[in-house]
PDB file of C-alpha atoms in Angstrom:
ATOM      1  CA  UNK B 183      31.436   2.152 114.636  1.00 54.00           C
ATOM      2  CA  UNK B 184      34.037   3.893 112.460  1.00 69.00           C
ATOM      3  CA  UNK B 185      36.396   6.313 114.235  1.00 81.00           C
ATOM      4  CA  UNK B 186      37.402   9.163 111.871  1.00 83.00           C
ATOM      5  CA  UNK B 187      40.346  10.212 114.049  1.00 82.00           C
ATOM      6  CA  UNK B 188      41.915   6.742 114.022  1.00 83.00           C
ATOM      7  CA  UNK B 189      41.369   6.354 110.274  1.00 82.00           C
ATOM      8  CA  UNK B 190      42.998   9.694 109.507  1.00 82.00           C
ATOM      9  CA  UNK B 191      46.006   8.981 111.724  1.00 83.00           C
ATOM     10  CA  UNK B 192      46.463   5.631 109.985  1.00 81.00           C
ATOM     11  CA  UNK B 193      46.222   7.262 106.569  1.00 80.00           C
ATOM     12  CA  UNK B 194      48.857   9.821 107.581  1.00 81.00           C
ATOM     13  CA  UNK B 195      51.284   6.904 108.085  1.00 81.00           C
ATOM     14  CA  UNK B 196      53.476   8.577 110.748  1.00 83.00           C
ATOM     15  CA  UNK B 197      56.993   7.224 110.709  1.00 80.00           C
ATOM     16  CA  UNK B 198      60.697   7.932 111.217  1.00 70.00           C
ATOM     17  CA  UNK B 199      60.828   9.434 114.696  1.00 78.00           C
ATOM     18  CA  UNK B 200      63.771  11.620 115.689  1.00 80.00           C
ATOM     19  CA  UNK B 201      64.089  12.721 119.308  1.00 80.00           C
ATOM     20  CA  UNK B 202      66.541  14.334 121.723  1.00 83.00           C
ATOM     21  CA  UNK B 203      66.863  16.222 124.986  1.00 87.00           C
ATOM     22  CA  UNK B 204      66.742  20.024 125.170  1.00 90.00           C
ATOM     23  CA  UNK B 205      67.680  22.150 128.186  1.00 93.00           C
ATOM     24  CA  UNK B 206      68.290  25.781 129.068  1.00 94.00           C
ATOM     25  CA  UNK B 207      69.788  27.784 131.938  1.00 94.00           C
ATOM     26  CA  UNK B 208      70.380  31.430 132.830  1.00 92.00           C
ATOM     27  CA  UNK B 209      69.690  34.071 130.188  1.00 93.00           C
ATOM     28  CA  UNK B 210      68.792  32.303 126.973  1.00 95.00           C
ATOM     29  CA  UNK B 211      66.495  32.534 123.985  1.00 95.00           C
ATOM     30  CA  UNK B 212      66.494  30.700 120.652  1.00 94.00           C
ATOM     31  CA  UNK B 213      64.569  31.420 117.481  1.00 95.00           C
ATOM     32  CA  UNK B 214      63.953  28.392 115.236  1.00 93.00           C
ATOM     33  CA  UNK B 215      63.199  28.806 111.535  1.00 94.00           C
ATOM     34  CA  UNK B 216      60.071  27.165 110.039  1.00 93.00           C
ATOM     35  CA  UNK B 217      60.490  23.403 109.860  1.00 90.00           C
ATOM     36  CA  UNK B 218      57.410  21.952 108.145  1.00 85.00           C
ATOM     37  CA  UNK B 219      57.385  18.561 109.875  1.00 86.00           C
ATOM     38  CA  UNK B 220      55.176  17.694 112.865  1.00 88.00           C
ATOM     39  CA  UNK B 221      57.037  18.072 116.154  1.00 90.00           C
ATOM     40  CA  UNK B 222      56.376  17.476 119.846  1.00 90.00           C
ATOM     41  CA  UNK B 223      57.943  18.050 123.233  1.00 90.00           C
ATOM     42  CA  UNK B 224      57.228  17.380 126.874  1.00 91.00           C
ATOM     43  CA  UNK B 225      58.616  19.351 129.823  1.00 93.00           C
ATOM     44  CA  UNK B 226      60.454  17.039 132.221  1.00 91.00           C
ATOM     45  CA  UNK B 227      61.778  19.633 134.716  1.00 93.00           C
ATOM     46  CA  UNK B 228      61.526  23.383 135.290  1.00 95.00           C
ATOM     47  CA  UNK B 229      59.756  25.889 133.058  1.00 95.00           C
ATOM     48  CA  UNK B 230      60.316  28.171 130.070  1.00 96.00           C
ATOM     49  CA  UNK B 231      58.449  30.339 127.577  1.00 96.00           C
ATOM     50  CA  UNK B 232      57.297  29.299 124.101  1.00 96.00           C
ATOM     51  CA  UNK B 233      56.096  31.686 121.391  1.00 96.00           C
ATOM     52  CA  UNK B 234      54.917  29.939 118.202  1.00 96.00           C
ATOM     53  CA  UNK B 235      54.250  32.192 115.219  1.00 95.00           C
ATOM     54  CA  UNK B 236      50.522  32.757 114.828  1.00 91.00           C
ATOM     55  CA  UNK B 237      49.743  31.834 118.456  1.00 92.00           C
ATOM     56  CA  UNK B 238      49.876  33.549 121.841  1.00 92.00           C
ATOM     57  CA  UNK B 239      53.034  33.116 123.917  1.00 94.00           C
ATOM     58  CA  UNK B 240      52.650  30.443 126.613  1.00 95.00           C
ATOM     59  CA  UNK B 241      54.494  29.397 129.761  1.00 96.00           C
ATOM     60  CA  UNK B 242      55.558  25.761 129.738  1.00 95.00           C
ATOM     61  CA  UNK B 243      55.727  23.879 133.031  1.00 94.00           C
ATOM     62  CA  UNK B 244      56.555  20.352 134.209  1.00 92.00           C
ATOM     63  CA  UNK B 245      54.218  17.822 132.610  1.00 90.00           C
ATOM     64  CA  UNK B 246      53.190  20.096 129.723  1.00 93.00           C
ATOM     65  CA  UNK B 247      52.947  18.567 126.264  1.00 93.00           C
ATOM     66  CA  UNK B 248      53.183  20.450 122.959  1.00 93.00           C
ATOM     67  CA  UNK B 249      52.280  19.176 119.490  1.00 91.00           C
ATOM     68  CA  UNK B 250      52.870  21.331 116.392  1.00 91.00           C
ATOM     69  CA  UNK B 251      51.275  19.820 113.291  1.00 86.00           C
ATOM     70  CA  UNK B 252      53.568  21.636 110.825  1.00 88.00           C
ATOM     71  CA  UNK B 253      56.070  23.454 113.094  1.00 91.00           C
ATOM     72  CA  UNK B 254      56.232  27.081 111.935  1.00 93.00           C
ATOM     73  CA  UNK B 255      58.932  29.414 113.241  1.00 95.00           C
ATOM     74  CA  UNK B 256      58.970  29.693 117.040  1.00 95.00           C
ATOM     75  CA  UNK B 257      60.939  31.198 119.909  1.00 96.00           C
ATOM     76  CA  UNK B 258      61.804  29.359 123.122  1.00 95.00           C
ATOM     77  CA  UNK B 259      63.400  31.160 126.050  1.00 95.00           C
ATOM     78  CA  UNK B 260      63.888  31.640 129.735  1.00 94.00           C
ATOM     79  CA  UNK B 261      62.112  34.480 131.542  1.00 93.00           C
ATOM     80  CA  UNK B 262      64.841  37.128 131.313  1.00 88.00           C
ATOM     81  CA  UNK B 263      64.799  39.400 128.269  1.00 83.00           C
ATOM     82  CA  UNK B 264      67.624  38.653 125.831  1.00 90.00           C
ATOM     83  CA  UNK B 265      68.214  38.636 122.090  1.00 92.00           C
ATOM     84  CA  UNK B 266      67.318  35.221 120.601  1.00 93.00           C
ATOM     85  CA  UNK B 267      69.999  33.134 118.939  1.00 93.00           C
ATOM     86  CA  UNK B 268      68.883  32.221 115.404  1.00 94.00           C
ATOM     87  CA  UNK B 269      68.806  28.477 114.716  1.00 91.00           C
ATOM     88  CA  UNK B 270      68.275  26.684 111.405  1.00 90.00           C
ATOM     89  CA  UNK B 271      65.693  23.990 112.125  1.00 86.00           C
ATOM     90  CA  UNK B 272      66.921  21.770 109.295  1.00 83.00           C
ATOM     91  CA  UNK B 273      70.456  21.746 110.724  1.00 82.00           C
ATOM     92  CA  UNK B 274      69.278  21.328 114.323  1.00 81.00           C
ATOM     93  CA  UNK B 275      67.181  18.324 113.324  1.00 76.00           C
ATOM     94  CA  UNK B 276      70.294  16.399 112.285  1.00 74.00           C
ATOM     95  CA  UNK B 277      71.770  16.549 115.794  1.00 73.00           C
ATOM     96  CA  UNK B 278      71.089  13.588 118.049  1.00 68.00           C
ATOM     97  CA  UNK B 279      72.946  14.780 121.149  1.00 75.00           C
ATOM     98  CA  UNK B 280      71.238  16.771 123.892  1.00 82.00           C
ATOM     99  CA  UNK B 281      71.092  20.502 123.161  1.00 88.00           C
ATOM    100  CA  UNK B 282      71.924  22.970 125.950  1.00 91.00           C
ATOM    101  CA  UNK B 283      70.977  26.649 125.588  1.00 93.00           C
ATOM    102  CA  UNK B 284      72.303  29.511 127.720  1.00 92.00           C
ATOM    103  CA  UNK B 285      74.624  28.784 130.634  1.00 92.00           C
ATOM    104  CA  UNK B 286      76.488  25.555 129.892  1.00 91.00           C
ATOM    105  CA  UNK B 287      77.474  24.603 133.449  1.00 90.00           C
ATOM    106  CA  UNK B 288      75.365  23.805 136.467  1.00 91.00           C
ATOM    107  CA  UNK B 289      71.832  22.441 136.647  1.00 92.00           C
ATOM    108  CA  UNK B 290      69.371  23.536 133.920  1.00 93.00           C
ATOM    109  CA  UNK B 291      66.350  25.743 134.590  1.00 94.00           C
ATOM    110  CA  UNK B 292      64.298  23.632 132.208  1.00 95.00           C
ATOM    111  CA  UNK B 293      64.672  20.215 130.620  1.00 93.00           C
ATOM    112  CA  UNK B 294      62.544  18.947 127.758  1.00 92.00           C
ATOM    113  CA  UNK B 295      62.309  15.880 125.570  1.00 88.00           C
ATOM    114  CA  UNK B 296      61.471  16.807 122.008  1.00 86.00           C
ATOM    115  CA  UNK B 297      61.278  15.267 118.599  1.00 86.00           C
ATOM    116  CA  UNK B 298      59.650  15.186 115.203  1.00 88.00           C
ATOM    117  CA  UNK B 299      58.317  12.666 112.734  1.00 85.00           C
ATOM    118  CA  UNK B 300      57.249  12.505 109.132  1.00 85.00           C
ATOM    119  CA  UNK B 301      54.026  11.445 107.449  1.00 83.00           C
ATOM    120  CA  UNK B 302      54.413   8.975 104.572  1.00 79.00           C
ATOM    121  CA  UNK B 303      51.010   9.877 103.120  1.00 77.00           C
ATOM    122  CA  UNK B 304      51.108  11.880  99.868  1.00 72.00           C
ATOM    123  CA  UNK B 305      48.212  13.941 101.252  1.00 73.00           C
ATOM    124  CA  UNK B 306      49.876  14.856 104.538  1.00 76.00           C
ATOM    125  CA  UNK B 307      49.454  18.577 103.841  1.00 74.00           C
ATOM    126  CA  UNK B 308      45.710  18.314 103.354  1.00 67.00           C
ATOM    127  CA  UNK B 309      45.300  16.020 106.335  1.00 63.00           C
ATOM    128  CA  UNK B 310      47.312  18.181 108.715  1.00 73.00           C
ATOM    129  CA  UNK B 311      45.194  21.160 107.651  1.00 72.00           C
ATOM    130  CA  UNK B 312      42.318  19.399 109.436  1.00 72.00           C
ATOM    131  CA  UNK B 313      44.321  19.309 112.691  1.00 77.00           C
ATOM    132  CA  UNK B 314      45.116  22.182 115.100  1.00 81.00           C
ATOM    133  CA  UNK B 315      48.394  24.008 114.442  1.00 85.00           C
ATOM    134  CA  UNK B 316      49.215  23.955 118.167  1.00 89.00           C
ATOM    135  CA  UNK B 317      48.077  21.540 120.863  1.00 89.00           C
ATOM    136  CA  UNK B 318      49.086  22.459 124.431  1.00 91.00           C
ATOM    137  CA  UNK B 319      48.163  20.011 127.174  1.00 91.00           C
ATOM    138  CA  UNK B 320      48.903  20.482 130.875  1.00 90.00           C
ATOM    139  CA  UNK B 321      49.590  17.613 133.279  1.00 85.00           C
ATOM    140  CA  UNK B 322      49.737  15.104 130.409  1.00 83.00           C
ATOM    141  CA  UNK B 323      51.154  12.164 132.378  1.00 86.00           C
ATOM    142  CA  UNK B 324      50.261   9.524 129.777  1.00 88.00           C
ATOM    143  CA  UNK B 325      51.881  11.562 127.009  1.00 87.00           C
ATOM    144  CA  UNK B 326      54.984  12.130 129.135  1.00 87.00           C
ATOM    145  CA  UNK B 327      55.361   8.361 129.530  1.00 88.00           C
ATOM    146  CA  UNK B 328      54.778   7.808 125.811  1.00 88.00           C
ATOM    147  CA  UNK B 329      57.456  10.342 124.843  1.00 86.00           C
ATOM    148  CA  UNK B 330      59.890   8.737 127.288  1.00 86.00           C
ATOM    149  CA  UNK B 331      59.278   5.319 125.686  1.00 87.00           C
ATOM    150  CA  UNK B 332      59.737   6.821 122.205  1.00 84.00           C
ATOM    151  CA  UNK B 333      63.040   8.414 123.211  1.00 81.00           C
ATOM    152  CA  UNK B 334      64.219   5.139 124.737  1.00 82.00           C
ATOM    153  CA  UNK B 335      63.253   3.229 121.582  1.00 83.00           C
ATOM    154  CA  UNK B 336      65.161   5.640 119.319  1.00 79.00           C
ATOM    155  CA  UNK B 337      68.413   5.371 121.286  1.00 76.00           C
ATOM    156  CA  UNK B 338      69.409   1.971 119.949  1.00 75.00           C
ATOM    157  CA  UNK B 339      68.411  -0.418 117.202  1.00 78.00           C
ATOM    158  CA  UNK B 340      66.371  -3.433 118.265  1.00 82.00           C
ATOM    159  CA  UNK B 341      64.424  -5.981 116.191  1.00 87.00           C
ATOM    160  CA  UNK B 342      61.045  -4.551 115.182  1.00 85.00           C
ATOM    161  CA  UNK B 343      62.168  -1.001 116.007  1.00 82.00           C
ATOM    162  CA  UNK B 344      60.495   0.727 113.035  1.00 82.00           C
ATOM    163  CA  UNK B 345      57.163  -1.005 113.618  1.00 84.00           C
ATOM    164  CA  UNK B 346      57.248  -0.206 117.328  1.00 86.00           C
ATOM    165  CA  UNK B 347      58.043   3.462 116.651  1.00 85.00           C
ATOM    166  CA  UNK B 348      55.307   3.851 114.051  1.00 84.00           C
ATOM    167  CA  UNK B 349      52.726   2.381 116.441  1.00 86.00           C
ATOM    168  CA  UNK B 350      53.977   4.536 119.328  1.00 87.00           C
ATOM    169  CA  UNK B 351      53.639   7.675 117.218  1.00 86.00           C
ATOM    170  CA  UNK B 352      50.124   6.686 116.157  1.00 86.00           C
ATOM    171  CA  UNK B 353      49.206   6.295 119.823  1.00 87.00           C
ATOM    172  CA  UNK B 354      50.943   9.578 120.690  1.00 87.00           C
ATOM    173  CA  UNK B 355      48.960  11.472 118.057  1.00 86.00           C
ATOM    174  CA  UNK B 356      45.640   9.909 118.982  1.00 85.00           C
ATOM    175  CA  UNK B 357      46.215  10.488 122.697  1.00 86.00           C
ATOM    176  CA  UNK B 358      47.245  14.117 122.126  1.00 85.00           C
ATOM    177  CA  UNK B 359      44.376  14.945 119.784  1.00 82.00           C
ATOM    178  CA  UNK B 360      41.648  13.255 121.790  1.00 81.00           C
ATOM    179  CA  UNK B 361      42.897  15.055 124.911  1.00 80.00           C
ATOM    180  CA  UNK B 362      42.771  18.458 123.201  1.00 78.00           C
ATOM    181  CA  UNK B 363      39.704  20.652 123.829  1.00 72.00           C
ATOM    182  CA  UNK B 364      37.863  20.125 120.549  1.00 72.00           C
ATOM    183  CA  UNK B 365      35.107  22.679 121.090  1.00 73.00           C
ATOM    184  CA  UNK B 366      37.672  25.472 121.390  1.00 72.00           C
ATOM    185  CA  UNK B 367      39.753  24.230 118.447  1.00 76.00           C
ATOM    186  CA  UNK B 368      39.887  26.100 115.125  1.00 80.00           C
ATOM    187  CA  UNK B 369      37.793  24.709 112.240  1.00 86.00           C
ATOM    188  CA  UNK B 370      38.966  21.196 111.468  1.00 85.00           C
ATOM    189  CA  UNK B 371      38.588  17.561 112.374  1.00 84.00           C
ATOM    190  CA  UNK B 372      38.844  17.996 116.167  1.00 83.00           C
ATOM    191  CA  UNK B 373      36.138  20.634 116.190  1.00 88.00           C
ATOM    192  CA  UNK B 374      33.969  18.369 114.049  1.00 90.00           C
ATOM    193  CA  UNK B 375      34.491  15.391 116.357  1.00 87.00           C
ATOM    194  CA  UNK B 376      33.465  17.544 119.337  1.00 88.00           C
ATOM    195  CA  UNK B 377      30.127  18.443 117.699  1.00 92.00           C
ATOM    196  CA  UNK B 378      27.501  15.785 118.401  1.00 91.00           C
ATOM    197  CA  UNK B 379      25.624  16.481 115.159  1.00 95.00           C
ATOM    198  CA  UNK B 380      28.630  16.739 112.849  1.00 95.00           C
ATOM    199  CA  UNK B 381      30.420  13.704 114.271  1.00 92.00           C
ATOM    200  CA  UNK B 382      27.413  11.553 113.365  1.00 93.00           C
ATOM    201  CA  UNK B 383      27.891  12.518 109.712  1.00 95.00           C
ATOM    202  CA  UNK B 384      31.676  12.077 109.875  1.00 93.00           C
ATOM    203  CA  UNK B 385      31.282   8.552 111.233  1.00 92.00           C
ATOM    204  CA  UNK B 386      28.892   7.670 108.417  1.00 93.00           C
ATOM    205  CA  UNK B 387      31.286   9.015 105.777  1.00 93.00           C
ATOM    206  CA  UNK B 388      34.260   7.131 107.202  1.00 90.00           C
ATOM    207  CA  UNK B 389      32.239   4.018 107.944  1.00 89.00           C
ATOM    208  CA  UNK B 390      30.913   3.640 104.389  1.00 91.00           C
ATOM    209  CA  UNK B 391      32.999   5.676 101.967  1.00 91.00           C
ATOM    210  CA  UNK B 392      31.504   3.868  98.965  1.00 92.00           C
ATOM    211  CA  UNK B 393      27.921   4.950  99.680  1.00 94.00           C
ATOM    212  CA  UNK B 394      26.418   7.660  97.466  1.00 93.00           C
ATOM    213  CA  UNK B 395      26.212  10.256 100.214  1.00 95.00           C
ATOM    214  CA  UNK B 396      24.510  13.568  99.541  1.00 96.00           C
ATOM    215  CA  UNK B 397      24.089  16.666 101.701  1.00 97.00           C
ATOM    216  CA  UNK B 398      20.494  15.594 102.277  1.00 97.00           C
ATOM    217  CA  UNK B 399      21.330  12.063 103.474  1.00 97.00           C
ATOM    218  CA  UNK B 400      24.163  13.311 105.680  1.00 97.00           C
ATOM    219  CA  UNK B 401      21.909  16.018 107.113  1.00 97.00           C
ATOM    220  CA  UNK B 402      19.403  13.322 108.043  1.00 96.00           C
ATOM    221  CA  UNK B 403      22.123  11.403 109.904  1.00 95.00           C
ATOM    222  CA  UNK B 404      22.959  14.604 111.787  1.00 96.00           C
ATOM    223  CA  UNK B 405      19.266  15.292 112.545  1.00 96.00           C
ATOM    224  CA  UNK B 406      19.496  18.715 110.924  1.00 97.00           C
ATOM    225  CA  UNK B 407      17.859  20.412 107.992  1.00 97.00           C
ATOM    226  CA  UNK B 408      19.840  20.386 104.764  1.00 97.00           C
ATOM    227  CA  UNK B 409      20.823  24.071 104.937  1.00 97.00           C
ATOM    228  CA  UNK B 410      21.534  24.003 108.688  1.00 97.00           C
ATOM    229  CA  UNK B 411      23.754  20.926 108.265  1.00 97.00           C
ATOM    230  CA  UNK B 412      25.646  22.364 105.295  1.00 97.00           C
ATOM    231  CA  UNK B 413      26.398  25.619 107.126  1.00 97.00           C
ATOM    232  CA  UNK B 414      27.287  23.931 110.405  1.00 97.00           C
ATOM    233  CA  UNK B 415      29.555  21.327 108.776  1.00 97.00           C
ATOM    234  CA  UNK B 416      31.363  23.931 106.668  1.00 96.00           C
ATOM    235  CA  UNK B 417      31.831  26.275 109.625  1.00 95.00           C
ATOM    236  CA  UNK B 418      32.991  23.479 111.958  1.00 94.00           C
ATOM    237  CA  UNK B 419      35.193  21.317 109.727  1.00 92.00           C
ATOM    238  CA  UNK B 420      36.463  24.104 107.474  1.00 91.00           C
ATOM    239  CA  UNK B 421      35.178  22.654 104.193  1.00 93.00           C
ATOM    240  CA  UNK B 422      31.811  21.733 102.691  1.00 96.00           C
ATOM    241  CA  UNK B 423      30.461  18.191 103.319  1.00 96.00           C
ATOM    242  CA  UNK B 424      30.808  16.919  99.747  1.00 96.00           C
ATOM    243  CA  UNK B 425      34.243  18.542  99.436  1.00 95.00           C
ATOM    244  CA  UNK B 426      35.300  16.644 102.555  1.00 94.00           C
ATOM    245  CA  UNK B 427      33.822  13.415 101.184  1.00 95.00           C
ATOM    246  CA  UNK B 428      35.615  13.855  97.841  1.00 94.00           C
ATOM    247  CA  UNK B 429      38.934  14.649  99.542  1.00 91.00           C
ATOM    248  CA  UNK B 430      38.663  11.588 101.755  1.00 91.00           C
ATOM    249  CA  UNK B 431      37.741   9.363  98.800  1.00 94.00           C
ATOM    250  CA  UNK B 432      40.746  10.576  96.827  1.00 94.00           C
ATOM    251  CA  UNK B 433      43.092  10.054  99.781  1.00 90.00           C
ATOM    252  CA  UNK B 434      41.882   6.481 100.186  1.00 91.00           C
ATOM    253  CA  UNK B 435      42.160   5.968  96.418  1.00 94.00           C
ATOM    254  CA  UNK B 436      45.786   7.136  96.448  1.00 92.00           C
ATOM    255  CA  UNK B 437      46.597   4.684  99.210  1.00 89.00           C
ATOM    256  CA  UNK B 438      45.003   1.816  97.269  1.00 92.00           C
ATOM    257  CA  UNK B 439      46.621   2.801  93.959  1.00 93.00           C
ATOM    258  CA  UNK B 440      50.050   2.774  95.616  1.00 90.00           C
ATOM    259  CA  UNK B 441      49.638  -0.948  96.275  1.00 89.00           C
ATOM    260  CA  UNK B 442      51.341  -2.916  93.529  1.00 87.00           C
ATOM    261  CA  UNK B 443      48.947  -4.874  91.336  1.00 85.00           C
ATOM    262  CA  UNK B 444      45.863  -2.831  92.246  1.00 89.00           C
ATOM    263  CA  UNK B 445      42.933  -2.833  89.807  1.00 93.00           C
ATOM    264  CA  UNK B 446      41.505   0.583  88.981  1.00 94.00           C
ATOM    265  CA  UNK B 447      37.970  -0.812  88.699  1.00 95.00           C
ATOM    266  CA  UNK B 448      38.228  -2.251  92.213  1.00 95.00           C
ATOM    267  CA  UNK B 449      39.601   1.015  93.609  1.00 95.00           C
ATOM    268  CA  UNK B 450      36.762   2.891  91.888  1.00 96.00           C
ATOM    269  CA  UNK B 451      34.162   0.642  93.515  1.00 95.00           C
ATOM    270  CA  UNK B 452      35.925   0.893  96.907  1.00 94.00           C
ATOM    271  CA  UNK B 453      35.612   4.689  96.949  1.00 95.00           C
ATOM    272  CA  UNK B 454      32.079   4.957  95.620  1.00 94.00           C
ATOM    273  CA  UNK B 455      32.242   5.238  91.831  1.00 94.00           C
ATOM    274  CA  UNK B 456      30.002   3.141  89.590  1.00 91.00           C
ATOM    275  CA  UNK B 457      32.578   2.784  86.848  1.00 94.00           C
ATOM    276  CA  UNK B 458      36.321   3.016  86.310  1.00 94.00           C
ATOM    277  CA  UNK B 459      35.812   5.794  83.742  1.00 95.00           C
ATOM    278  CA  UNK B 460      33.814   7.970  86.168  1.00 95.00           C
ATOM    279  CA  UNK B 461      36.474   7.434  88.814  1.00 96.00           C
ATOM    280  CA  UNK B 462      39.291   8.211  86.362  1.00 96.00           C
ATOM    281  CA  UNK B 463      37.663  11.521  85.417  1.00 96.00           C
ATOM    282  CA  UNK B 464      37.157  12.515  89.071  1.00 95.00           C
ATOM    283  CA  UNK B 465      40.665  11.399  90.077  1.00 96.00           C
ATOM    284  CA  UNK B 466      42.319  13.208  87.159  1.00 96.00           C
ATOM    285  CA  UNK B 467      40.426  16.385  87.964  1.00 95.00           C
ATOM    286  CA  UNK B 468      41.347  16.208  91.653  1.00 93.00           C
ATOM    287  CA  UNK B 469      44.962  14.971  91.420  1.00 92.00           C
ATOM    288  CA  UNK B 470      46.025  16.248  88.003  1.00 94.00           C
ATOM    289  CA  UNK B 471      46.981  12.892  86.460  1.00 95.00           C
ATOM    290  CA  UNK B 472      45.015   9.694  85.626  1.00 95.00           C
ATOM    291  CA  UNK B 473      44.916   6.950  88.290  1.00 95.00           C
ATOM    292  CA  UNK B 474      46.921   4.514  86.135  1.00 94.00           C
ATOM    293  CA  UNK B 475      49.767   6.992  85.775  1.00 94.00           C
ATOM    294  CA  UNK B 476      49.627   7.798  89.494  1.00 94.00           C
ATOM    295  CA  UNK B 477      49.887   4.090  90.377  1.00 92.00           C
ATOM    296  CA  UNK B 478      52.855   3.529  88.042  1.00 92.00           C
ATOM    297  CA  UNK B 479      54.712   6.532  89.473  1.00 91.00           C
ATOM    298  CA  UNK B 480      54.159   5.209  92.999  1.00 88.00           C
ATOM    299  CA  UNK B 481      55.546   1.809  92.032  1.00 86.00           C
ATOM    300  CA  UNK B 482      58.612   3.371  90.404  1.00 82.00           C
ATOM    301  CA  UNK B 483      59.251   5.409  93.563  1.00 75.00           C
ATOM    302  CA  UNK B 484      58.892   2.287  95.720  1.00 76.00           C
ATOM    303  CA  UNK B 485      61.330   0.395  93.492  1.00 68.00           C
ATOM    304  CA  UNK B 486      63.828   3.232  93.870  1.00 63.00           C
ATOM    305  CA  UNK B 487      63.518   3.222  97.658  1.00 60.00           C
ATOM    306  CA  UNK B 488      63.947  -0.557  97.799  1.00 58.00           C
ATOM    307  CA  UNK B 489      66.899  -0.639  95.403  1.00 54.00           C
TER     308      UNK B 489
END
């Protein structure tokens, strides 16, 4: 049976992991500017406070894991009131050495391993909109071990390093998201996967993207009336069923078109269109350019990266 979460993580193409140690002691507080890339951290020792813009402030303790899908501005601090030091996230991301905040000597009050990664998918923005902005897990032993392995892998170059890192990040994301409380999540994929009725429809969509799904046929799979299914899907996932289906089809089409030598007619059939012309019209309307032009631009970009 198709697993929507795994398929979406694969389509995101997570890659290029950057990680480092972070610690703090005494009176300290830092305010990071918005970053835009997905980031994560795990608390190895001690505790601190984290306040992410748009979310309630939380206390981080040993074993806690944090995943920010787009990393807005946030403040991290000890528990004594002090004026935060402003930090440019873009500049901080270029540093590979361990960062120490507050008192520079003596043992730290908190020690974290943190990092970020990028998504190679051209639709990363749309895909991350289906994921929670903040995932906070307590006592995440498996994730702690995964982060430690990722940090170890990034410290030195070894054969197969990039492949290993990309697979580790895929596992990290899947482990974090499947451990998150989906029923309490905001509208999005996790909330949909936690709904027994909606997940049945999501699995059908992802399992057979080329089928001519309608609200009525999807509602039948979810054992709901047409109107009840439409309202429940839209409220749970954050977009209407056919809008979700179209978005997923176009994301898969982009991935296929980026492959050198692809045939538009074959891509059209793969994503559920009876003809190349019907697909071209839908793709142009959704993306803004015809599929042939999109494919050529992808190939040019790939040639530039490989030059």
